Amino acid sequence: MAHYKGEQDDWLIVYLKYLLFVFNFFFWVGGAAVMAVGVWTLVEKSGYLSILASSTFATSAYILIFAGTLVMVTGFLGFCAIIREQKSCLSTYFCLLLVIFLVELVAGVLAHMYYQKLSDELKQHLNRTLTNNYGQPRATEITTSVDRLQQDFKCCGSNSSADWQHSAYILSQEAEGRRVPDSCCKTVVARCGQRAHPSNIYKVEGGCITKLEQFLADHLLLMGAVGIGVACLQICGMVLTCCLHRRLQLHFY
């Protein structure tokens, strides 16, 4: 009877190892995806970050990069733990899975909180940025960000092109008679902002606020979806790791 139980334990251990190996592969791929989303958000869309009132959006992206890197490192440790069948390695693997899960949970909470206040922040901050900071000597980064925003989203002003009438830049001599910045023009050429006609500039209902809000909301949902997907994988991995660790204990002791 004892011999039969030993063979059964061996079969269960092999079965659990294969399951954990498959999980670890998808977990590693998920980590690469998490890191890629974070890097892509910062590299490709960093031009918009300077015009946001808070750093929550960027912080969520940095957390995803950190979590993704940790996932990939943990994945290699997981492969070693599975192959070598060492309980200490499995314990370390489980702890790292738990840490990553908590990190992603924090990122998810930050993203959700930011999503809730996103609309109010943009309405209050973007118009103030356009009015007070655009074109100012010490705000070149904000000026570049606003120009890129208007060109990328084909919009003009926070709510409409009329918002620029009260801008410190438009009212200054540096504007040289422009009614809107040149970045509002459908075809950007020098001083094209002097002619604020619908055939020349973007007059989109809702202005840049609506488009930027939708853009950020979509990215937050994407970051949340990727994080939740990997978090679900981690729960499965922690369960399988506990089962394999327990079986190894029963088998050798």
XYZ file of C-alpha atoms in Angstrom:
253
model
C 0.000 0.000 0.000
C 2.860 2.401 0.865
C 4.533 1.638 -2.495
C 1.322 2.541 -4.350
C 1.036 5.793 -2.412
C 4.609 6.703 -3.339
C 3.917 6.158 -7.061
C 0.766 8.226 -6.786
C 2.725 11.055 -5.146
C 5.326 10.892 -7.934
C 2.589 11.167 -10.562
C 0.963 14.125 -8.812
C 4.309 15.898 -8.460
C 5.055 15.475 -12.181
C 1.546 16.654 -13.062
C 1.858 19.740 -10.847
C 5.297 20.511 -12.272
C 3.955 20.507 -15.824
C 1.013 22.710 -14.867
C 3.284 25.154 -13.035
C 5.728 25.152 -15.952
C 2.940 26.084 -18.400
C 1.658 28.737 -16.001
C 5.150 30.178 -15.573
C 5.562 30.508 -19.331
C 2.339 32.502 -19.696
C 3.235 34.442 -16.555
C 6.582 35.433 -18.086
C 4.873 36.490 -21.331
C 2.357 38.480 -19.266
C 5.210 40.234 -17.478
C 6.743 41.209 -20.798
C 3.349 42.599 -21.872
C 2.972 44.595 -18.648
C 6.429 46.099 -19.022
C 5.831 46.850 -22.721
C 2.598 48.723 -21.958
C 4.353 50.801 -19.287
C 7.346 51.625 -21.502
C 5.121 52.424 -24.487
C 3.005 54.783 -22.378
C 6.051 56.717 -21.151
C 8.059 56.747 -24.387
C 5.348 57.344 -26.981
C 2.959 59.438 -24.917
C 5.303 61.256 -22.552
C 4.677 64.504 -24.437
C 1.297 64.849 -22.726
C 2.454 64.141 -19.173
C 3.785 67.640 -18.471
C 0.341 69.223 -18.953
C -1.324 66.996 -16.353
C -1.862 68.405 -12.865
C -0.763 65.249 -11.052
C 1.855 62.579 -11.677
C -0.548 59.681 -10.989
C -0.720 58.625 -14.636
C 3.065 58.501 -14.969
C 3.400 56.793 -11.574
C 1.037 54.011 -12.671
C 3.147 53.479 -15.796
C 6.390 53.329 -13.759
C 4.807 50.797 -11.401
C 3.811 48.653 -14.381
C 7.385 48.742 -15.708
C 8.727 47.750 -12.295
C 6.137 44.982 -11.918
C 6.771 43.683 -15.445
C 10.530 43.538 -14.870
C 10.011 41.766 -11.547
C 7.642 39.299 -13.229
C 10.241 38.377 -15.857
C 12.974 37.901 -13.232
C 10.581 35.886 -11.079
C 9.663 33.781 -14.100
C 13.282 32.643 -14.500
C 13.410 31.797 -10.801
C 10.181 29.846 -11.235
C 11.673 27.711 -14.004
C 14.668 26.939 -11.789
C 12.452 26.105 -8.813
C 10.293 23.735 -10.886
C 13.221 21.905 -12.461
C 15.251 21.542 -9.256
C 12.231 20.746 -7.030
C 13.701 22.738 -4.156
C 11.180 23.765 -1.510
C 13.205 26.868 -0.561
C 13.129 28.084 -4.182
C 9.402 27.418 -4.372
C 8.868 29.404 -1.168
C 10.857 32.335 -2.577
C 8.936 32.054 -5.840
C 5.620 32.188 -3.951
C 6.711 35.256 -1.959
C 7.746 37.084 -5.114
C 4.416 36.262 -6.744
C 2.672 37.734 -3.723
C 4.830 40.900 -3.824
C 4.127 41.383 -7.545
C 0.416 40.873 -6.931
C 0.444 43.613 -4.272
C 2.438 45.977 -6.525
C -0.049 45.508 -9.352
C -2.892 45.994 -6.897
C -1.420 49.372 -5.895
C -1.052 50.346 -9.576
C -4.647 49.308 -10.217
C -5.943 51.357 -7.279
C -3.967 54.414 -8.421
C -5.257 54.061 -11.977
C -8.854 53.693 -10.754
C -8.581 56.718 -8.440
C -7.065 58.806 -11.218
C -9.778 57.674 -13.643
C -12.427 58.980 -11.245
C -10.959 62.485 -11.038
C -9.562 62.653 -14.580
C -12.348 64.797 -16.067
C -12.301 67.384 -13.263
C -8.513 67.660 -13.377
C -8.437 68.277 -17.113
C -11.230 70.855 -17.020
C -9.546 72.833 -14.251
C -5.911 72.447 -15.247
C -5.713 72.361 -19.055
C -7.445 75.703 -19.627
C -5.254 77.314 -16.937
C -2.159 75.833 -18.595
C -3.121 77.225 -21.991
C -3.983 80.627 -20.511
C -1.048 81.180 -18.150
C 1.846 78.932 -19.193
C 1.808 78.479 -22.964
C 4.556 80.394 -24.749
C 6.210 81.566 -21.542
C 10.036 81.534 -21.371
C 10.172 79.168 -18.387
C 7.500 76.779 -19.721
C 9.032 75.521 -22.959
C 8.184 71.896 -22.089
C 4.517 72.759 -21.563
C 4.461 74.757 -24.811
C 5.877 71.802 -26.729
C 3.381 69.449 -25.078
C 0.398 71.648 -25.949
C 1.587 72.031 -29.543
C 1.950 68.272 -29.880
C -1.436 67.707 -28.242
C -3.228 70.020 -30.669
C -1.535 68.530 -33.710
C -1.930 64.885 -32.674
C -5.603 65.214 -31.723
C -6.472 67.813 -34.379
C -7.978 70.184 -31.826
C -7.570 73.791 -30.718
C -7.933 75.121 -27.180
C -9.184 73.318 -24.100
C -12.894 73.617 -24.992
C -12.688 75.521 -28.276
C -10.374 77.827 -30.210
C -12.013 80.787 -28.383
C -10.102 79.793 -25.218
C -6.943 81.266 -26.756
C -8.394 84.793 -26.737
C -7.507 85.106 -23.047
C -4.082 83.495 -23.323
C -1.089 85.457 -22.034
C 0.805 84.348 -25.145
C -1.831 85.559 -27.644
C -2.103 88.890 -25.816
C 1.689 89.364 -25.862
C 3.895 90.887 -28.551
C 5.522 87.481 -29.155
C 2.281 86.283 -30.760
C 2.816 88.769 -33.641
C -0.891 89.142 -34.239
C -1.769 85.457 -34.002
C -5.296 84.682 -32.839
C -4.335 81.078 -32.017
C -0.976 79.243 -31.902
C 0.288 77.862 -35.188
C -0.209 74.321 -33.835
C -3.982 74.887 -34.192
C -3.612 75.061 -37.979
C -4.616 72.163 -40.204
C -1.466 72.805 -42.221
C 1.229 74.313 -40.009
C 3.213 77.132 -41.568
C 4.755 80.228 -40.002
C 2.119 82.639 -38.607
C -0.776 80.535 -39.889
C -2.483 81.211 -36.544
C -3.196 84.790 -37.632
C -6.232 83.597 -39.591
C -8.696 81.881 -37.211
C -11.084 80.556 -39.843
C -12.611 77.021 -39.722
C -10.966 76.246 -43.062
C -7.589 77.034 -41.522
C -7.743 75.876 -37.870
C -9.313 72.978 -35.991
C -12.668 73.903 -34.473
C -13.642 70.625 -32.793
C -16.613 70.517 -30.457
C -15.304 69.846 -26.954
C -11.810 70.990 -27.838
C -8.720 69.131 -26.648
C -10.180 68.247 -23.224
C -12.626 65.707 -24.673
C -10.002 64.006 -26.827
C -7.272 63.978 -24.161
C -9.724 62.659 -21.569
C -10.732 59.790 -23.863
C -7.095 59.051 -24.694
C -6.059 58.864 -21.022
C -9.161 56.855 -20.080
C -8.408 54.289 -22.802
C -4.815 53.969 -21.588
C -5.887 53.571 -17.974
C -8.333 50.838 -18.998
C -5.596 49.121 -21.010
C -3.169 49.247 -18.064
C -5.898 47.971 -15.757
C -6.883 45.115 -18.084
C -3.291 43.930 -18.498
C -2.685 44.190 -14.749
C -5.863 42.259 -13.880
C -5.018 39.542 -16.414
C -1.550 38.991 -14.953
C -2.932 39.191 -11.394
C -5.383 36.360 -12.175
C -2.480 34.310 -13.511
C -0.574 34.973 -10.306
C -3.397 33.636 -8.131
C -3.328 30.394 -10.139
C 0.450 30.295 -9.841
C 0.402 30.784 -6.071
C -2.140 27.963 -5.688
C -0.094 25.600 -7.877
C 3.118 26.550 -6.055
C 1.525 25.793 -2.679
C 0.255 22.431 -3.966
C 3.656 21.436 -5.355
C 5.444 22.580 -2.191
C 3.019 20.526 -0.069
C 3.430 17.428 -2.245
C 7.205 17.673 -2.079
C 7.004 17.862 1.704
C 4.806 14.747 1.871
C 6.970 12.913 -0.647
C 10.302 13.495 1.054
C 9.126 13.485 4.623
